[in-house]
mmCIF file of C-alpha atoms in Angstrom:
data_model
loop_
_atom_site.group_PDB
_atom_site.id
_atom_site.type_symbol
_atom_site.label_atom_id
_atom_site.label_comp_id
_atom_site.label_asym_id
_atom_site.label_seq_id
_atom_site.Cartn_x
_atom_site.Cartn_y
_atom_site.Cartn_z
ATOM 1 C CA ASP V 177 -13.380 0.340 -15.924
ATOM 2 C CA THR V 178 -11.445 1.583 -18.909
ATOM 3 C CA GLY V 179 -8.031 1.879 -17.266
ATOM 4 C CA VAL V 180 -4.954 -0.240 -17.891
ATOM 5 C CA SER V 181 -5.666 -3.780 -16.771
ATOM 6 C CA GLN V 182 -3.025 -6.295 -15.714
ATOM 7 C CA ASN V 183 -3.387 -9.985 -14.983
ATOM 8 C CA PRO V 184 -2.663 -11.797 -12.836
ATOM 9 C CA ARG V 185 -2.226 -9.328 -9.999
ATOM 10 C CA HIS V 186 -0.155 -11.777 -8.003
ATOM 11 C CA LYS V 187 1.879 -14.785 -9.027
ATOM 12 C CA ILE V 188 3.991 -17.081 -6.882
ATOM 13 C CA THR V 189 6.134 -19.493 -8.826
ATOM 14 C CA LYS V 190 8.972 -21.890 -8.209
ATOM 15 C CA ARG V 191 12.400 -21.031 -9.514
ATOM 16 C CA GLY V 192 12.871 -22.332 -13.012
ATOM 17 C CA GLN V 193 9.227 -22.098 -14.019
ATOM 18 C CA ASN V 194 7.902 -19.851 -16.760
ATOM 19 C CA VAL V 195 5.386 -17.106 -16.087
ATOM 20 C CA THR V 196 3.354 -14.865 -18.350
ATOM 21 C CA PHE V 197 1.722 -11.547 -17.544
ATOM 22 C CA ARG V 198 -0.926 -9.875 -19.618
ATOM 23 C CA CYS V 199 -1.621 -6.182 -20.057
ATOM 24 C CA ASP V 200 -4.715 -4.661 -21.625
ATOM 25 C CA PRO V 201 -4.035 -0.976 -22.307
ATOM 26 C CA ILE V 202 -6.585 1.778 -22.535
ATOM 27 C CA SER V 203 -8.528 1.370 -25.738
ATOM 28 C CA GLU V 204 -6.923 3.079 -28.737
ATOM 29 C CA HIS V 205 -3.703 3.838 -26.908
ATOM 30 C CA ASN V 206 -0.966 3.177 -29.407
ATOM 31 C CA ARG V 207 1.986 3.105 -27.032
ATOM 32 C CA LEU V 208 2.480 0.433 -24.394
ATOM 33 C CA TYR V 209 5.305 0.188 -21.869
ATOM 34 C CA TRP V 210 6.555 -2.448 -19.467
ATOM 35 C CA TYR V 211 8.400 -1.495 -16.300
ATOM 36 C CA ARG V 212 9.765 -3.433 -13.353
ATOM 37 C CA GLN V 213 9.718 -2.107 -9.824
ATOM 38 C CA THR V 214 11.287 -3.485 -6.665
ATOM 39 C CA LEU V 215 10.553 -2.323 -3.133
ATOM 40 C CA GLY V 216 11.798 1.165 -2.372
ATOM 41 C CA GLN V 217 12.821 1.846 -5.946
ATOM 42 C CA GLY V 218 11.255 3.703 -8.827
ATOM 43 C CA PRO V 219 10.089 1.738 -11.870
ATOM 44 C CA GLU V 220 12.779 0.622 -14.328
ATOM 45 C CA PHE V 221 12.108 0.626 -18.050
ATOM 46 C CA LEU V 222 11.966 -2.785 -19.725
ATOM 47 C CA THR V 223 10.479 -2.288 -23.167
ATOM 48 C CA TYR V 224 7.873 -0.401 -25.143
ATOM 49 C CA PHE V 225 5.671 -0.866 -28.178
ATOM 50 C CA GLN V 226 4.338 1.577 -30.701
ATOM 51 C CA ASN V 227 1.263 -0.269 -31.942
ATOM 52 C CA GLU V 228 2.515 -3.825 -32.590
ATOM 53 C CA ALA V 229 6.153 -2.880 -33.079
ATOM 54 C CA GLN V 230 8.573 -3.371 -30.214
ATOM 55 C CA LEU V 231 10.753 -0.309 -30.624
ATOM 56 C CA GLU V 232 13.103 -0.484 -27.691
ATOM 57 C CA LYS V 233 14.318 -2.979 -25.121
ATOM 58 C CA SER V 234 16.305 -2.244 -22.015
ATOM 59 C CA ARG V 235 19.457 -4.177 -21.283
ATOM 60 C CA LEU V 236 17.570 -5.268 -18.169
ATOM 61 C CA LEU V 237 15.501 -7.431 -20.488
ATOM 62 C CA SER V 238 17.643 -10.561 -20.640
ATOM 63 C CA ASP V 239 17.039 -13.318 -23.155
ATOM 64 C CA ARG V 240 14.763 -14.999 -20.602
ATOM 65 C CA PHE V 241 12.305 -12.150 -21.043
ATOM 66 C CA SER V 242 10.104 -11.733 -24.078
ATOM 67 C CA ALA V 243 7.296 -9.304 -24.728
ATOM 68 C CA GLU V 244 4.756 -9.291 -27.503
ATOM 69 C CA ARG V 245 1.917 -7.127 -28.683
ATOM 70 C CA PRO V 246 0.676 -9.143 -31.662
ATOM 71 C CA LYS V 247 -2.308 -7.072 -32.718
ATOM 72 C CA GLY V 248 -1.312 -3.746 -31.299
ATOM 73 C CA SER V 249 -3.776 -4.075 -28.461
ATOM 74 C CA PHE V 250 -2.997 -6.286 -25.442
ATOM 75 C CA SER V 251 0.554 -7.282 -24.602
ATOM 76 C CA THR V 252 2.173 -10.216 -22.841
ATOM 77 C CA LEU V 253 5.411 -10.363 -20.907
ATOM 78 C CA GLU V 254 6.870 -13.828 -20.489
ATOM 79 C CA ILE V 255 9.695 -14.725 -18.158
ATOM 80 C CA GLN V 256 11.325 -18.085 -18.768
ATOM 81 C CA ARG V 257 13.309 -20.084 -16.231
ATOM 82 C CA THR V 258 12.480 -17.637 -13.465
ATOM 83 C CA GLU V 259 15.104 -16.699 -10.901
ATOM 84 C CA GLN V 260 14.655 -15.275 -7.428
ATOM 85 C CA GLY V 261 16.014 -11.973 -8.671
ATOM 86 C CA ASP V 262 13.008 -11.697 -10.962
ATOM 87 C CA SER V 263 10.763 -11.131 -7.940
ATOM 88 C CA ALA V 264 9.294 -7.669 -8.445
ATOM 89 C CA MET V 265 6.198 -5.832 -9.509
ATOM 90 C CA TYR V 266 5.789 -5.665 -13.269
ATOM 91 C CA LEU V 267 4.013 -2.523 -14.355
ATOM 92 C CA CYS V 268 2.337 -1.910 -17.657
ATOM 93 C CA ALA V 269 1.486 1.564 -18.900
ATOM 94 C CA SER V 270 -0.105 3.006 -21.986
ATOM 95 C CA SER V 271 -0.433 6.344 -23.699
ATOM 96 C CA LEU V 272 -1.734 7.912 -26.881
ATOM 97 C CA ILE V 273 0.957 9.449 -29.011
ATOM 98 C CA SER V 274 0.149 11.619 -31.987
ATOM 99 C CA GLU V 275 2.499 13.328 -34.397
ATOM 100 C CA PHE V 276 1.036 16.625 -33.347
ATOM 101 C CA HIS V 277 1.356 16.260 -29.617
ATOM 102 C CA THR V 278 4.150 14.186 -28.206
ATOM 103 C CA ALA V 279 5.121 16.218 -25.176
ATOM 104 C CA GLY V 280 3.073 16.150 -22.027
ATOM 105 C CA ASN V 281 0.794 13.239 -22.929
ATOM 106 C CA THR V 282 -0.567 11.395 -19.916
ATOM 107 C CA ILE V 283 0.849 7.942 -19.314
ATOM 108 C CA TYR V 284 -1.503 5.665 -17.455
ATOM 109 C CA PHE V 285 -0.224 2.804 -15.357
ATOM 110 C CA GLY V 286 -1.902 -0.430 -14.458
ATOM 111 C CA GLU V 287 -2.006 -1.767 -10.920
ATOM 112 C CA GLY V 288 0.928 -4.043 -11.558
ATOM 113 C CA SER V 289 1.546 -7.758 -11.417
ATOM 114 C CA TRP V 290 3.466 -8.945 -8.393
ATOM 115 C CA LEU V 291 5.843 -11.837 -9.021
ATOM 116 C CA THR V 292 7.366 -13.855 -6.205
ATOM 117 C CA VAL V 293 9.858 -16.530 -7.157
ATOM 118 C CA VAL V 294 10.488 -19.071 -4.405
ATOM 119 C CA LYS B 138 24.003 8.027 -11.695
ATOM 120 C CA ASN B 139 20.272 8.604 -11.608
ATOM 121 C CA GLN B 140 19.249 11.591 -13.668
ATOM 122 C CA VAL B 141 16.369 12.351 -11.308
ATOM 123 C CA GLU B 142 17.034 12.909 -7.620
ATOM 124 C CA GLN B 143 14.296 13.393 -5.064
ATOM 125 C CA SER B 144 14.377 14.686 -1.539
ATOM 126 C CA PRO B 145 13.644 13.995 1.168
ATOM 127 C CA GLN B 146 13.684 10.228 0.896
ATOM 128 C CA SER B 147 10.924 10.040 3.492
ATOM 129 C CA LEU B 148 8.782 12.484 5.388
ATOM 130 C CA ILE B 149 6.357 12.294 8.291
ATOM 131 C CA ILE B 150 3.862 15.099 8.859
ATOM 132 C CA LEU B 151 0.763 15.675 10.918
ATOM 133 C CA GLU B 152 -2.628 15.627 9.276
ATOM 134 C CA GLY B 153 -3.624 19.096 8.150
ATOM 135 C CA LYS B 154 -0.063 20.337 7.682
ATOM 136 C CA ASN B 155 1.514 21.347 4.381
ATOM 137 C CA CYS B 156 4.638 19.858 2.898
ATOM 138 C CA THR B 157 6.913 20.288 -0.104
ATOM 139 C CA LEU B 158 8.756 17.573 -1.955
ATOM 140 C CA GLN B 159 11.757 18.307 -4.155
ATOM 141 C CA CYS B 160 12.957 16.940 -7.464
ATOM 142 C CA ASN B 161 16.241 17.829 -9.186
ATOM 143 C CA TYR B 162 17.059 16.464 -12.612
ATOM 144 C CA THR B 163 19.815 16.458 -15.180
ATOM 145 C CA VAL B 164 17.781 14.995 -18.059
ATOM 146 C CA SER B 165 18.481 16.921 -21.241
ATOM 147 C CA PRO B 166 17.073 18.078 -23.585
ATOM 148 C CA PHE B 167 14.062 18.452 -21.362
ATOM 149 C CA SER B 168 10.612 17.474 -22.596
ATOM 150 C CA ASN B 169 8.315 17.221 -19.626
ATOM 151 C CA LEU B 170 8.165 16.497 -15.923
ATOM 152 C CA ARG B 171 5.491 14.473 -14.214
ATOM 153 C CA TRP B 172 4.579 13.823 -10.624
ATOM 154 C CA TYR B 173 2.971 10.529 -9.752
ATOM 155 C CA LYS B 174 1.418 9.264 -6.528
ATOM 156 C CA GLN B 175 1.919 5.598 -5.787
ATOM 157 C CA ASP B 176 0.090 3.872 -2.970
ATOM 158 C CA THR B 177 1.805 0.815 -1.534
ATOM 159 C CA GLY B 178 1.339 -2.147 -3.830
ATOM 160 C CA ARG B 179 -0.512 -0.145 -6.471
ATOM 161 C CA GLY B 180 0.408 1.380 -9.796
ATOM 162 C CA PRO B 181 1.439 5.046 -10.045
ATOM 163 C CA VAL B 182 -1.309 7.584 -10.641
ATOM 164 C CA SER B 183 -0.588 10.778 -12.527
ATOM 165 C CA LEU B 184 -0.885 14.020 -10.565
ATOM 166 C CA THR B 185 0.571 16.651 -12.881
ATOM 167 C CA ILE B 186 2.456 17.030 -16.142
ATOM 168 C CA MET B 187 4.484 20.114 -17.000
ATOM 169 C CA THR B 188 6.255 20.986 -20.193
ATOM 170 C CA PHE B 189 9.057 23.485 -20.663
ATOM 171 C CA SER B 190 6.780 26.504 -20.884
ATOM 172 C CA GLU B 191 4.817 25.740 -17.732
ATOM 173 C CA ASN B 192 6.127 26.686 -14.316
ATOM 174 C CA THR B 193 3.192 25.785 -12.124
ATOM 175 C CA LYS B 194 0.284 23.402 -12.269
ATOM 176 C CA SER B 195 -2.304 22.484 -9.696
ATOM 177 C CA ASN B 196 -4.435 19.420 -9.144
ATOM 178 C CA GLY B 197 -6.656 19.953 -6.127
ATOM 179 C CA ARG B 198 -4.447 20.188 -3.059
ATOM 180 C CA TYR B 199 -1.366 19.333 -5.100
ATOM 181 C CA THR B 200 0.639 22.124 -6.725
ATOM 182 C CA ALA B 201 3.719 21.406 -8.790
ATOM 183 C CA THR B 202 6.294 23.987 -9.800
ATOM 184 C CA LEU B 203 9.000 23.772 -12.401
ATOM 185 C CA ASP B 204 12.133 25.834 -12.906
ATOM 186 C CA ALA B 205 13.597 24.599 -16.166
ATOM 187 C CA ASP B 206 16.612 26.877 -15.810
ATOM 188 C CA THR B 207 17.753 25.345 -12.539
ATOM 189 C CA LYS B 208 16.236 21.959 -13.418
ATOM 190 C CA GLN B 209 14.238 21.785 -10.250
ATOM 191 C CA SER B 210 10.653 20.929 -9.460
ATOM 192 C CA SER B 211 8.640 20.814 -6.302
ATOM 193 C CA LEU B 212 5.352 19.271 -5.299
ATOM 194 C CA HIS B 213 3.473 21.125 -2.602
ATOM 195 C CA ILE B 214 0.701 19.372 -0.717
ATOM 196 C CA THR B 215 -1.722 21.597 1.140
ATOM 197 C CA ALA B 216 -3.785 20.607 4.173
ATOM 198 C CA SER B 217 -2.555 17.028 4.111
ATOM 199 C CA GLN B 218 -4.927 14.130 4.657
ATOM 200 C CA LEU B 219 -4.278 10.604 5.865
ATOM 201 C CA SER B 220 -4.959 9.375 2.339
ATOM 202 C CA ASP B 221 -1.987 11.390 1.085
ATOM 203 C CA SER B 222 0.290 8.781 2.657
ATOM 204 C CA ALA B 223 2.063 7.301 -0.361
ATOM 205 C CA SER B 224 5.224 7.479 -2.418
ATOM 206 C CA TYR B 225 5.508 10.516 -4.682
ATOM 207 C CA ILE B 226 7.577 9.941 -7.761
ATOM 208 C CA CYS B 227 9.093 12.561 -10.044
ATOM 209 C CA VAL B 228 9.466 11.470 -13.676
ATOM 210 C CA VAL B 229 11.347 13.402 -16.346
ATOM 211 C CA SER B 230 11.336 12.775 -20.095
ATOM 212 C CA ALA B 231 13.878 13.888 -22.664
ATOM 213 C CA LEU B 232 12.898 15.364 -26.025
ATOM 214 C CA ASP B 233 14.860 12.876 -28.062
ATOM 215 C CA SER B 234 13.683 9.791 -26.228
ATOM 216 C CA GLY B 235 9.937 9.780 -26.013
ATOM 217 C CA TYR B 236 9.689 6.342 -24.533
ATOM 218 C CA ALA B 237 12.212 6.715 -21.774
ATOM 219 C CA LEU B 238 10.738 7.928 -18.519
ATOM 220 C CA ASN B 239 13.472 8.761 -16.042
ATOM 221 C CA PHE B 240 12.063 7.922 -12.628
ATOM 222 C CA GLY B 241 13.222 9.251 -9.317
ATOM 223 C CA LYS B 242 13.230 6.854 -6.397
ATOM 224 C CA GLY B 243 10.337 8.687 -4.811
ATOM 225 C CA THR B 244 9.621 10.393 -1.519
ATOM 226 C CA SER B 245 7.725 8.286 0.960
ATOM 227 C CA LEU B 246 5.184 10.461 2.752
ATOM 228 C CA LEU B 247 3.422 9.399 5.926
ATOM 229 C CA VAL B 248 0.600 11.553 7.246
ATOM 230 C CA THR B 249 -0.242 10.819 10.870
ATOM 231 C CA PRO B 250 -3.339 11.745 12.864
#
C-alpha cells in the first residue's frame, strides 16, 4: 500500500501524559499536513511542511504541540501534557507540489490517529 | 465565520435514489474546490477537484459542478448505494494560501435499503 500511513491508529492515554503520532506520506510527496478533527466537524488545520521546513502553524497548535519532519519524509506530531480537550482524530495528508502546477493537485489523507485522553 | 458552508447538514435517502449536496463559499481569491468522502472513523478520500476554469467533473456516479461567479458547488450522486453512506466534505483553497484548505462541516448522508 503506497498511501499515507499513520500510526498508531488508536491511542488512549491518561491526562498529563505525552503522546506521539507518526505519519508516513506518499513517497516523494514534498508537502505534508497535519489536521485535527472532532466528531461532527470538518478537519482543522494544524501545521504543514514543505519538505523538511515547517512553513505554517495554526494558532490551534499550542506550545504543548510540536511537529517535526526531520528528513523531509515521515513526520511526527507530539502532544505533551495531554488534556481531555485534545481528544480527537489527528489526520495527516500529503501532496506533491511543483512550481508548474500548484492548483488542483490531489491531497491524500491518511486514515487518522484517534486520541482519547481519559 | 466559516468560509465554506454546506447544506443540508444531513440527508436520508432510499437506495437507488439520486441526491444533490450543496456547498457555498466565500474563499477568495479562489484556487480550487474539492469534494471528499469520509466514512465514519476513516480519513477523507478525494472525489473531485475543480479549478476556476472547470464547471463540471464526474467520478463514476459522482458529478460535481462549480459556479465560480456565484461561488457555489454541488455534488450530485446518481443511483445511490448503501456504501455511499458517509460524510461529504467540500474543501476550498485560496490562490494566495496554498496550504490552507478551508473545510466545510460536511453533509452526512445515510442511504437506507
